[in-house]
mmCIF file of C-alpha atoms and ligand atoms in Angstrom:
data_model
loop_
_atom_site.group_PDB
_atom_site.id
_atom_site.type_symbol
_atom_site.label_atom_id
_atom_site.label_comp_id
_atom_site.label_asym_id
_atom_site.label_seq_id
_atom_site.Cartn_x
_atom_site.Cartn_y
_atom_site.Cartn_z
ATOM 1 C CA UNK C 1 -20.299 -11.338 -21.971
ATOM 2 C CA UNK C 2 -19.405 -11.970 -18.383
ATOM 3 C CA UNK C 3 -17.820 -9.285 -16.205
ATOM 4 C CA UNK C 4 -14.018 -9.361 -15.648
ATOM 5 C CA UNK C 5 -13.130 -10.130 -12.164
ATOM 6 C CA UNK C 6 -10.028 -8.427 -11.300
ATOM 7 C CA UNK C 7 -8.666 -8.806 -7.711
ATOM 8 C CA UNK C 8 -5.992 -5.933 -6.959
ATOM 9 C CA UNK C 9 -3.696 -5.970 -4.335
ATOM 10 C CA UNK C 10 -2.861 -2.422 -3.090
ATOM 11 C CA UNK C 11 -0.979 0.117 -1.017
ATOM 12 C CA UNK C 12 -0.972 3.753 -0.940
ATOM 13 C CA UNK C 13 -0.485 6.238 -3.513
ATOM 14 C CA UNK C 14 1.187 4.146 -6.724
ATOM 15 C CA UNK C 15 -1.472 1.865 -6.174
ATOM 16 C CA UNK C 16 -4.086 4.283 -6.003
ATOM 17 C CA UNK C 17 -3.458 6.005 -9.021
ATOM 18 C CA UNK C 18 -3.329 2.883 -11.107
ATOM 19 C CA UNK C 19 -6.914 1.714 -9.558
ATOM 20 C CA UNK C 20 -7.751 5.118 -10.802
ATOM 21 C CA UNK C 21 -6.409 4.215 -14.437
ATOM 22 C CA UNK C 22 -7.699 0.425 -14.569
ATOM 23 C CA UNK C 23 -11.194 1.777 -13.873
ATOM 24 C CA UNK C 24 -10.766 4.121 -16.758
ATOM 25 C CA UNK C 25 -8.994 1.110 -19.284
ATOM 26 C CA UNK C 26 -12.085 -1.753 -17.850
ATOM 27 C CA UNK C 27 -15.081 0.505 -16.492
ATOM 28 C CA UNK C 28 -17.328 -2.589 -16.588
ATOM 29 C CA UNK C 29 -14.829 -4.750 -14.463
ATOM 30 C CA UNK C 30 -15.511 -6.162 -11.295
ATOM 31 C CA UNK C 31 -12.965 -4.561 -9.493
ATOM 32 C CA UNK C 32 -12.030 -5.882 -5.325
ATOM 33 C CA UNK C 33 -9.028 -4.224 -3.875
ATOM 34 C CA UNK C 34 -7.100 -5.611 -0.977
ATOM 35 C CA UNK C 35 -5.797 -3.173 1.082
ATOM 36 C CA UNK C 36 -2.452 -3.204 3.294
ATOM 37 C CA UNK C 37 -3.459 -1.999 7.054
ATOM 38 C CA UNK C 38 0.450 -2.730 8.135
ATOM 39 C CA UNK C 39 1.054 0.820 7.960
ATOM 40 C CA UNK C 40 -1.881 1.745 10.330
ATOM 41 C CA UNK C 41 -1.796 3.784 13.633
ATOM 42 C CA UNK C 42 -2.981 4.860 16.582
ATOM 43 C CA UNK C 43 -2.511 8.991 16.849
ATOM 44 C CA UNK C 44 -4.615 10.641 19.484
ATOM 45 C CA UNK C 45 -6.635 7.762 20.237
ATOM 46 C CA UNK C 46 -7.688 7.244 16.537
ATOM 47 C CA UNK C 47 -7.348 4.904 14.548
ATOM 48 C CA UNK C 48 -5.238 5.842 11.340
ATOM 49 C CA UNK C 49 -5.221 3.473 8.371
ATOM 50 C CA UNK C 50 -3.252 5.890 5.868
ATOM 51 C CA UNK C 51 -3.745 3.273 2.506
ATOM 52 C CA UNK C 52 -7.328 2.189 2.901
ATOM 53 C CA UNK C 53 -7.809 6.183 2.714
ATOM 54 C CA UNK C 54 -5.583 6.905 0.257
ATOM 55 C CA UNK C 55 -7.561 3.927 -1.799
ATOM 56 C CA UNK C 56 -10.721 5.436 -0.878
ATOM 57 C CA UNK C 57 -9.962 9.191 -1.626
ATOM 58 C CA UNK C 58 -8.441 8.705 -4.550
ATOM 59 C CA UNK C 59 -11.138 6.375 -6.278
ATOM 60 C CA UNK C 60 -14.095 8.722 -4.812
ATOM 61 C CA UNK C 61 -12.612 12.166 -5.628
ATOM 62 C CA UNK C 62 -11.284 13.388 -2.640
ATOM 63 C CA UNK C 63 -7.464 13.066 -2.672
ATOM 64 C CA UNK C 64 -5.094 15.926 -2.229
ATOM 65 C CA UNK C 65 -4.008 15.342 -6.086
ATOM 66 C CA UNK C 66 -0.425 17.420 -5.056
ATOM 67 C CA UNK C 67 0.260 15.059 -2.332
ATOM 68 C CA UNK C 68 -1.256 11.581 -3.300
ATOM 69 C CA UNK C 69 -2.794 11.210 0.563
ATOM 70 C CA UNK C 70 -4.918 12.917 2.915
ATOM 71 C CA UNK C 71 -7.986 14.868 1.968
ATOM 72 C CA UNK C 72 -8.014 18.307 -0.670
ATOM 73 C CA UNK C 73 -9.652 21.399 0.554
ATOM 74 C CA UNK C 74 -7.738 20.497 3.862
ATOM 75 C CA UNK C 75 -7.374 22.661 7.036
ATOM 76 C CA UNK C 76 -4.964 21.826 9.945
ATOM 77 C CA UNK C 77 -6.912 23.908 13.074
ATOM 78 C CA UNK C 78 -7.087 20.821 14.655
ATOM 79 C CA UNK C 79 -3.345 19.860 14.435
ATOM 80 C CA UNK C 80 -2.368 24.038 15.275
ATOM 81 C CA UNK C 81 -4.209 23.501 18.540
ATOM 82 C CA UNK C 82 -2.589 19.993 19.426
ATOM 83 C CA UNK C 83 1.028 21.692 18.549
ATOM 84 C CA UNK C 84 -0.195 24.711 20.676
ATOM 85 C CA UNK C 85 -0.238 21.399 23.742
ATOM 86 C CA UNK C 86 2.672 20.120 22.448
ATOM 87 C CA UNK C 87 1.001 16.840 21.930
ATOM 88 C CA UNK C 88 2.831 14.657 20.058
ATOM 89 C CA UNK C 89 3.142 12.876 17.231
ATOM 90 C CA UNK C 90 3.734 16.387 15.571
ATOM 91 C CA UNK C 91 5.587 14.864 13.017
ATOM 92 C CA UNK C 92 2.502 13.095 11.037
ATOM 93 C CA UNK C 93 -0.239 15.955 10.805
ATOM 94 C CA UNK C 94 -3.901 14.903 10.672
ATOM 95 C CA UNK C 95 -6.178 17.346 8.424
ATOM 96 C CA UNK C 96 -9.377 18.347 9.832
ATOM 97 C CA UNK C 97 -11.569 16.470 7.130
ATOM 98 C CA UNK C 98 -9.466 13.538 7.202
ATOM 99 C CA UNK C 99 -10.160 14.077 11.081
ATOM 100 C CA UNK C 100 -13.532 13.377 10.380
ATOM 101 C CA UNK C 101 -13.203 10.055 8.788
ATOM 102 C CA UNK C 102 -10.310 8.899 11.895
ATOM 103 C CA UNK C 103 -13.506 9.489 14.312
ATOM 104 C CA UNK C 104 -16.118 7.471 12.441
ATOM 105 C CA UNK C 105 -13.527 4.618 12.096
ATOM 106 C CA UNK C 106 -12.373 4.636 15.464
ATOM 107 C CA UNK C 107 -16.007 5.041 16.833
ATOM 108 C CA UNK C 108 -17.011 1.731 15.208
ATOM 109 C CA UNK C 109 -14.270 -0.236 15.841
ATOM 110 C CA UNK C 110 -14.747 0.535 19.774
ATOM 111 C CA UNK C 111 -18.476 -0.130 19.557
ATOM 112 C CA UNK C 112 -17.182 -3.331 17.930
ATOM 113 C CA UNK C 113 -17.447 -3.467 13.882
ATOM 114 C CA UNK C 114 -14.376 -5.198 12.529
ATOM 115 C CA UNK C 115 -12.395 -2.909 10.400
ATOM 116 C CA UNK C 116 -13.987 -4.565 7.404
ATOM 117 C CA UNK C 117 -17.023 -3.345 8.376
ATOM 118 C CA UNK C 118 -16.068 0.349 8.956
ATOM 119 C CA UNK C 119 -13.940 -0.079 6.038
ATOM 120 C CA UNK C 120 -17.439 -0.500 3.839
ATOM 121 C CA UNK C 121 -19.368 1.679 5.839
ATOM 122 C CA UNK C 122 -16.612 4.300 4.980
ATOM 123 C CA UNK C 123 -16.525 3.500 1.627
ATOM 124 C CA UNK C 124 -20.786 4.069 1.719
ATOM 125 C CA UNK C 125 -19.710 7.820 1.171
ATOM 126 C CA UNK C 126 -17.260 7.765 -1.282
ATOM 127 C CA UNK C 127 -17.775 5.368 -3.520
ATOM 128 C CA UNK C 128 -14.766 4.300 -4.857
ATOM 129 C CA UNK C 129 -15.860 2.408 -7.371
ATOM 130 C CA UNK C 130 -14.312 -0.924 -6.275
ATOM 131 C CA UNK C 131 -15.134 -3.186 -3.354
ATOM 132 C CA UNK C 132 -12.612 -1.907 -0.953
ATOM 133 C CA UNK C 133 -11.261 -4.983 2.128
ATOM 134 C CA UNK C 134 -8.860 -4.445 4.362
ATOM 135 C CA UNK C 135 -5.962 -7.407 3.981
ATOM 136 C CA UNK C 136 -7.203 -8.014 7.253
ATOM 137 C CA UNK C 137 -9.236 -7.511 10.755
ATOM 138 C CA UNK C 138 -6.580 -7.956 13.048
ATOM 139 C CA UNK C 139 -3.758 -5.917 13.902
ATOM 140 C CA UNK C 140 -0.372 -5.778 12.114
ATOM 141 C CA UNK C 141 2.349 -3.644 12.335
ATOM 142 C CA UNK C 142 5.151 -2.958 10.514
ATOM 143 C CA UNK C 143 7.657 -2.071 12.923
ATOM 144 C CA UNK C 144 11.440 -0.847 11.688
ATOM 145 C CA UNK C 145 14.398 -1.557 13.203
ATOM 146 C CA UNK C 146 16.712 0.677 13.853
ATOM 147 C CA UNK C 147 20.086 0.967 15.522
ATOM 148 C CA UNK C 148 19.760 3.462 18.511
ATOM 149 C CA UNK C 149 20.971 6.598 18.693
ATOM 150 C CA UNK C 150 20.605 6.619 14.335
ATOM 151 C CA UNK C 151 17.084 7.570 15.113
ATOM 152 C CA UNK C 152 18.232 10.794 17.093
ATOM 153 C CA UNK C 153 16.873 8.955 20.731
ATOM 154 C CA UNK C 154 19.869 8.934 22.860
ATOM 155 C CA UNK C 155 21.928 5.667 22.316
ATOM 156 C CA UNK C 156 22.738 2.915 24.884
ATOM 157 C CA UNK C 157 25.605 3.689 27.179
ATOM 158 C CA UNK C 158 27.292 0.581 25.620
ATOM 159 C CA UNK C 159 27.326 2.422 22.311
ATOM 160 C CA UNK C 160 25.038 2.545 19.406
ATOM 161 C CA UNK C 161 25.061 -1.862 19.340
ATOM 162 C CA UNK C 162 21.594 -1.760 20.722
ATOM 163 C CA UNK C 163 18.439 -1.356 18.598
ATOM 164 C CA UNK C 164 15.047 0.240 18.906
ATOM 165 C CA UNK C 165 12.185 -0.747 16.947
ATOM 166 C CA UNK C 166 9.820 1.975 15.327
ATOM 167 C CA UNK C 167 6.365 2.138 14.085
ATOM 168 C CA UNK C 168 6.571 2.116 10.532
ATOM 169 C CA UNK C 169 5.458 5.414 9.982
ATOM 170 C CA UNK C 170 8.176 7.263 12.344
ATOM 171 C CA UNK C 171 10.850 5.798 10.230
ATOM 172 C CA UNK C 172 8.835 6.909 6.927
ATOM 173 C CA UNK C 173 7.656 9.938 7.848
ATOM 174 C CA UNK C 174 9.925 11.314 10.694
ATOM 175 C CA UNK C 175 12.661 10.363 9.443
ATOM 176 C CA UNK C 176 12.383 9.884 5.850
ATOM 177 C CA UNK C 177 13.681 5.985 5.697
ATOM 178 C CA UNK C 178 16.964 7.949 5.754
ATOM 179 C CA UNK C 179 17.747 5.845 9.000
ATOM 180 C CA UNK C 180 19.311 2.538 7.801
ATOM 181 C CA UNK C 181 16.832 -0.196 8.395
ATOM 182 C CA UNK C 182 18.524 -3.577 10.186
ATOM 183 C CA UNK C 183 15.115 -4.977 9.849
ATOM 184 C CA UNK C 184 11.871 -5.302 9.359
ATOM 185 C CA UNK C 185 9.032 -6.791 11.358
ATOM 186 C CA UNK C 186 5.528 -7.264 10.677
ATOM 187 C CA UNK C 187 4.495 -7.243 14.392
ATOM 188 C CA UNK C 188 1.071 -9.871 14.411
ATOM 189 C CA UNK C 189 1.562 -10.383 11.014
ATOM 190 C CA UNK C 190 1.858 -14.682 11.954
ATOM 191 C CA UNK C 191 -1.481 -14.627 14.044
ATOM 192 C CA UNK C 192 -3.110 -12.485 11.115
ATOM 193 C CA UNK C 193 -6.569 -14.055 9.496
ATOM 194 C CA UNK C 194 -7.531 -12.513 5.882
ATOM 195 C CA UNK C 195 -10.179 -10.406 6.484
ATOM 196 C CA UNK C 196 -13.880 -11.615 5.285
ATOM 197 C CA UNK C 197 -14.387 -11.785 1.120
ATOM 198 C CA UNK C 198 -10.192 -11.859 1.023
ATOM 199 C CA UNK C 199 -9.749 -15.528 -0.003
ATOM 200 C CA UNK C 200 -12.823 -15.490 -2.175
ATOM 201 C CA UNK C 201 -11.712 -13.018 -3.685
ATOM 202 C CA UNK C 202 -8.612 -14.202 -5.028
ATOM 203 C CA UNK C 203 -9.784 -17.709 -5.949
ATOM 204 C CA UNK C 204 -12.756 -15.582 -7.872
ATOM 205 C CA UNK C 205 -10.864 -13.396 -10.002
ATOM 206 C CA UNK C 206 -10.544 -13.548 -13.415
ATOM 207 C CA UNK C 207 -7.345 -11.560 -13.148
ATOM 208 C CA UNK C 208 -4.612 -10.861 -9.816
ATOM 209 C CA UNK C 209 -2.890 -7.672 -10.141
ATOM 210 C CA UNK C 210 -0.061 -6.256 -8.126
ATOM 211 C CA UNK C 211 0.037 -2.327 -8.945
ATOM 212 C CA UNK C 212 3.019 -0.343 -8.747
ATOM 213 C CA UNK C 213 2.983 -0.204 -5.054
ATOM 214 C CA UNK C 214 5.884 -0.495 -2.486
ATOM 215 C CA UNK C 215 7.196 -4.162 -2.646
ATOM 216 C CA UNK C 216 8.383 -4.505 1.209
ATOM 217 C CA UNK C 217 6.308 -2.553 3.222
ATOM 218 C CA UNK C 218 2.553 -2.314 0.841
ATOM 219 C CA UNK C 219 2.542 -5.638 -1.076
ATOM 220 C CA UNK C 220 4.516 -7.715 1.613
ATOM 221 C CA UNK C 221 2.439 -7.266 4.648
ATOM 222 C CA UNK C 222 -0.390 -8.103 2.213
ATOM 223 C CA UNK C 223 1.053 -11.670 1.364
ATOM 224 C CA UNK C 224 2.391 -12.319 4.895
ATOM 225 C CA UNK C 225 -1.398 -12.447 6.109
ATOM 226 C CA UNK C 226 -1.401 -16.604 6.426
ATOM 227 C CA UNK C 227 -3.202 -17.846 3.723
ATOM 228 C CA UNK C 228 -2.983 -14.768 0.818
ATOM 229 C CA UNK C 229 0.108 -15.826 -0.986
ATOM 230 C CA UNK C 230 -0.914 -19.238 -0.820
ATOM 231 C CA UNK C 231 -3.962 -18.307 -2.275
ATOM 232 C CA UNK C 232 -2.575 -15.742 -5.279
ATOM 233 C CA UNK C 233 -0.046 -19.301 -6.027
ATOM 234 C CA UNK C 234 -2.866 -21.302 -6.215
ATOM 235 C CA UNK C 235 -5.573 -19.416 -8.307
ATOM 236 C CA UNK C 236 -6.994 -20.134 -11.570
ATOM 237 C CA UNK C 237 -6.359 -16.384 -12.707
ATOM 238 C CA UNK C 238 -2.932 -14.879 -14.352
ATOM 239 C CA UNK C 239 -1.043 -12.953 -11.615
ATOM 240 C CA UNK C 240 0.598 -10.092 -13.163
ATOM 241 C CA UNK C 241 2.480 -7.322 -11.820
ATOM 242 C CA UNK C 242 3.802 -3.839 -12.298
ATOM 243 C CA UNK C 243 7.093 -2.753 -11.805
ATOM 244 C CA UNK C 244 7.353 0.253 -9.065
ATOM 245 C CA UNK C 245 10.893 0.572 -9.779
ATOM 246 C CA UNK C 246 11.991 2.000 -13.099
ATOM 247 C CA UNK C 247 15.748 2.733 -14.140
ATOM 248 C CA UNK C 248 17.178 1.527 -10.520
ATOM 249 C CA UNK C 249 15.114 4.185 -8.510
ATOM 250 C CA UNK C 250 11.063 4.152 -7.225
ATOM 251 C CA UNK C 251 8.456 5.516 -9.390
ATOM 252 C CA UNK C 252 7.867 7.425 -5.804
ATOM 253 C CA UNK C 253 8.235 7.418 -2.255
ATOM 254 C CA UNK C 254 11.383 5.369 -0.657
ATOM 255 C CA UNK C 255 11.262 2.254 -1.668
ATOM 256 C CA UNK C 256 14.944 1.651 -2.134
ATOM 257 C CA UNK C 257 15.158 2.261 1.561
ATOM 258 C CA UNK C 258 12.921 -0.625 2.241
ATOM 259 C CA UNK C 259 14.275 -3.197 -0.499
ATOM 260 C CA UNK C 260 18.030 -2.702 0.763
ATOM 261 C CA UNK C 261 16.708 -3.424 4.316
ATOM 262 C CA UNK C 262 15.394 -6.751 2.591
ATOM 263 C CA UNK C 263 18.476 -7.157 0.987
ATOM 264 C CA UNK C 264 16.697 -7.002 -2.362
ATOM 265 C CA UNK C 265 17.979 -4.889 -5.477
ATOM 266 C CA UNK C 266 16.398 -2.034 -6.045
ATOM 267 C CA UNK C 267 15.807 -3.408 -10.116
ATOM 268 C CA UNK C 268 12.390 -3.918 -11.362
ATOM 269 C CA UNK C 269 14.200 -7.754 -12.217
ATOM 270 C CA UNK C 270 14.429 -7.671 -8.183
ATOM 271 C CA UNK C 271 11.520 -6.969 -7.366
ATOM 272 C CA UNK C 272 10.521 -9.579 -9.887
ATOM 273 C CA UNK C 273 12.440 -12.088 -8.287
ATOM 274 C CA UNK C 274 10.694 -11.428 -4.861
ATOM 275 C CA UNK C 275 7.281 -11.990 -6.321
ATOM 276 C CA UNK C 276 8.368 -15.073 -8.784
ATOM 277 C CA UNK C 277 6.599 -17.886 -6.884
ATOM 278 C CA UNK C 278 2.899 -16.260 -7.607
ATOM 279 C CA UNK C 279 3.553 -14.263 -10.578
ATOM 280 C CA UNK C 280 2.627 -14.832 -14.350
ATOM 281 C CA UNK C 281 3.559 -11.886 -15.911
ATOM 282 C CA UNK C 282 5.158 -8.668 -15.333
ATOM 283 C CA UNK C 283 5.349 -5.156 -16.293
ATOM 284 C CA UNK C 284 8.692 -2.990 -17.026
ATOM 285 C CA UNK C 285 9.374 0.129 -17.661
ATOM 286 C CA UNK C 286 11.225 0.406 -21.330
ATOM 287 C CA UNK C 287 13.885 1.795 -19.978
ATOM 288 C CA UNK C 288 14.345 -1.074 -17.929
ATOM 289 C CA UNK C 289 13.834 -3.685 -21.250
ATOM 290 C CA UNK C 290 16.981 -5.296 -21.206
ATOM 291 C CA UNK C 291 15.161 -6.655 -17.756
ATOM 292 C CA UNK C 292 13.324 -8.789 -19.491
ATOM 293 C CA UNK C 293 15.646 -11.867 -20.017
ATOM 294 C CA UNK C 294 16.316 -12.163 -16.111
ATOM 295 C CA UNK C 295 12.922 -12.066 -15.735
ATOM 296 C CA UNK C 296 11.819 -14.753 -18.168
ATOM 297 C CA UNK C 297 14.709 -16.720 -16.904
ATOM 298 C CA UNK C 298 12.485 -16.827 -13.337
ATOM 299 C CA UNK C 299 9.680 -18.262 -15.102
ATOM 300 C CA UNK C 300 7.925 -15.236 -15.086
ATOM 301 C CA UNK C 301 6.608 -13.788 -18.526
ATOM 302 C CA UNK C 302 8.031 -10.250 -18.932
ATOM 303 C CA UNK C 303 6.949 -7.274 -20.987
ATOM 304 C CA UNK C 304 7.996 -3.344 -21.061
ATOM 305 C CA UNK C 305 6.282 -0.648 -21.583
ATOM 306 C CA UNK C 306 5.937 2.700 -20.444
ATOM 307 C CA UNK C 307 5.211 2.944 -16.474
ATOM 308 C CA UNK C 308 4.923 6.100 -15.717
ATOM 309 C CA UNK C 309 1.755 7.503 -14.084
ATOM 310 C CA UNK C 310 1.775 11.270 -15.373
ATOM 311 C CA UNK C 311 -2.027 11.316 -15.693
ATOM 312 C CA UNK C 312 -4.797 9.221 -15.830
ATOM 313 C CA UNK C 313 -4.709 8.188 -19.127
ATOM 314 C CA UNK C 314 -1.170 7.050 -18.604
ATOM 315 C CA UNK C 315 -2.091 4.888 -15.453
ATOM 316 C CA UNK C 316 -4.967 3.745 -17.994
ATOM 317 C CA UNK C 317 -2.823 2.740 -20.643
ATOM 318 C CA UNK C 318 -0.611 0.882 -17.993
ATOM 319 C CA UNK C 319 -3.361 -1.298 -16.862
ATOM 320 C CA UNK C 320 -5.037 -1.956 -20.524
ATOM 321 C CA UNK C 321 -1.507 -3.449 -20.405
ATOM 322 C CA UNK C 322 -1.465 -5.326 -17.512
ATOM 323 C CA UNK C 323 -4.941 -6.779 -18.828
ATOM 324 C CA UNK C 324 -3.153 -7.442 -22.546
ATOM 325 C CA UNK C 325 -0.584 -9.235 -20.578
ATOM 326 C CA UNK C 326 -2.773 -11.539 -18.556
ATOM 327 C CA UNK C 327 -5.005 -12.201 -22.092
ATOM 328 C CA UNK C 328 -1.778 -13.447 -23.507
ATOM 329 C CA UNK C 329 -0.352 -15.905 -20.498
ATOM 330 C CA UNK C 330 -4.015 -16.795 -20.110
ATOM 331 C CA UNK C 331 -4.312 -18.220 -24.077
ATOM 332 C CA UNK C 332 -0.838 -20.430 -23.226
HETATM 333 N N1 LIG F 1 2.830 11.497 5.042
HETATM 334 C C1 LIG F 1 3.743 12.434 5.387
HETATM 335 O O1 LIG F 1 4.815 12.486 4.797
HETATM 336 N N2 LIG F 1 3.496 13.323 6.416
HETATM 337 C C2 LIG F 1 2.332 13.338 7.095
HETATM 338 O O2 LIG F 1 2.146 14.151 8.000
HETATM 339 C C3 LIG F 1 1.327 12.374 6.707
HETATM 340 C C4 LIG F 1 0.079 12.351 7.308
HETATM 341 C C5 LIG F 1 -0.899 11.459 6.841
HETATM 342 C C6 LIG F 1 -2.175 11.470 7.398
HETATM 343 C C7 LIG F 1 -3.140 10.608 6.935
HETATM 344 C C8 LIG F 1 -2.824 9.699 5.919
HETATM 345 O O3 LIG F 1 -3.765 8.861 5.472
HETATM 346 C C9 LIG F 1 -1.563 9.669 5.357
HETATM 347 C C10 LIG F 1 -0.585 10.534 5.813
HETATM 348 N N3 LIG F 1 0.702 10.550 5.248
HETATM 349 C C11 LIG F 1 1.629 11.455 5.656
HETATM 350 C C12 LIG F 1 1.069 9.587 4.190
HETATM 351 C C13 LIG F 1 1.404 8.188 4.690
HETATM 352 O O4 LIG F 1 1.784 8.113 5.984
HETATM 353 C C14 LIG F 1 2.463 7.388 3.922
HETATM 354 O O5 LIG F 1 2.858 7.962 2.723
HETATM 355 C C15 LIG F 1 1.950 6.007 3.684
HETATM 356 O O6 LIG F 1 1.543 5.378 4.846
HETATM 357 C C16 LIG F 1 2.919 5.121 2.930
HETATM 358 O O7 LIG F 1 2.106 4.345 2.130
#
């Protein structure tokens, strides 16, 4: 029998922990993830890409499990002694393995490898399992904005009317995304090629799945790369999604923060909705079955079961369902 193709498009931890459980449910699959880089950055001169690691660690074993990023066994001398300076950004602490893999990264991008390159030489070590690819080479930012003075920086003398745009992970991880977003901007995100084995990848596939991974800020920077949501339209292979939303709230992390500044419900139909145009199926919690209707209603075939990711045979159970689902809109 030929080997299933399955093309996954992925951010951080949600989508990392069902990687983990669709290599379990389809060990003999052919499994390429795409990886958002929008939530990259530069800290101490190095090069940070928090969901190609997160990707990487958790497929090859070396995730902090009580965390869901950065690496276990960690140690923090490093960041002690860059507190000790004062040297900022103390608010996003680098571990002194994860350290490790910031250098090598940053060290072949400057001697010139494109970050698809390091991304694979990385990925030499841990063996994830899957063929890990960056969404893309170049650089793209998500940037939030913010009105000043919300963000604690002192405010404009004309009042708080003025905004200030932050990296991404300031507004995530400084200050929790409890900072209303006006906006958000996906700085280079227009100028952005798909990195090498991207398209191919997608046209390949016998299957496209979107994890359980934020909508705005991991799956949208994704698709905003010219040429990828065009591509995940156009394929040959059932697109089917998983809800990260179940019962109104995210399965994890702030999501609602992010879909609000979109002006998207935060309802897995909502979330639906934003993905309609490429997707074939999707996945909803059963709490959330009375979704399903709306969801159907957008053309989109709609099925609930249950979505949460308690271990990895859960996660494994959610993707043999994902692959059920993309079986049954395939035979139409
Ligand atoms: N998240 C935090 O909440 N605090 C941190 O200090 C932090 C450091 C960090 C370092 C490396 C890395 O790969 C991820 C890190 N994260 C941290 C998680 C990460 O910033 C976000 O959860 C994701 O970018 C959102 O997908």
């Amino acid at each position: 029998m030929a080997v299933l193709r399955i093309t996954a498009l992925a951010g951080g931890i949600g989508g990392s922990r069902f990687l983990r459980g669709l290599l379990r449910a389809a060990p003999d699959a052919e499994v390429t993830v795409i990886g958002n880089t929008a939530d990259d950055i530069t800290l101490h001169g190095l090069h940070v890409s928090p969901d190609l690691d997160t990707v990487m660690y958790t497929l090859g074993g070396g995730i902090e499990e009580s965390q869901g990023w950065g690496r276990a066994g960690e140690t923090f001398a490093v960041a002690e002694e860059l507190a000790a300076y004062g040297a900022e950004a103390q608010w996003f602490t680098l571990g002194d393995r994860d350290l490790a893999t910031h250098l090598v990264r940053t060290r072949m991008l400057a001697a010139g490898y494109p970050l698809s390159a390091v991304t694979e030489a990385l990925c030499d070590r841990w063996q994830p399992g899957v063929r890990l690819l960056p969404m893309t080479d170049d650089r793209v930012e998500t940037h939030v904005v913010v009105t000043a003075g919300d963000d604690d920086e002192s405010a404009d003398a004309a009042g708080d009317a003025r905004e200030r745009a932050i990296h991404f992970q300031e507004w995530w991880v400084r200050l929790h995304a409890e900072v209303p977003a006006r906006r958000i901007v996906l700085v280079g995100a227009d100028r952005a090629k798909p990195a090498p084995g991207v398209l191919d990848a997608i046209a390949g596939a016998d299957v496209i799945l979107l994890p359980p991974s934020n909508p705005v800020v991991s799956i949208g920077p994704i698709l905003a790369v010219p040429g990828i949501r065009d591509a995940v339209r156009g394929a040959a292979a059932p697109a089917i999604g998983v809800s990260p939303i179940i019962g109104g709230s995210p399965v994890r992390g702030m999501a609602d923060a992010a879909l609000t500044a979109i002006g998207v419900p935060t309802t897995a139909a909502g979330v639906a909705e934003l993905f309609a145009d490429l997707l074939d199926g999707w996945l909803v919690d059963t709490v959330d079955a009375g979704a399903t209707a709306a969801v159907e209603a957008a053309g989109v075939r709609c099925v609930a079961v249950p979505l949460w990711m308690t271990d990895v045979d859960a996660a494994a159970a959610m993707a043999r369902a994902a692959l059920d689902l993309a079986e049954e809109v395939r035979a139409r």
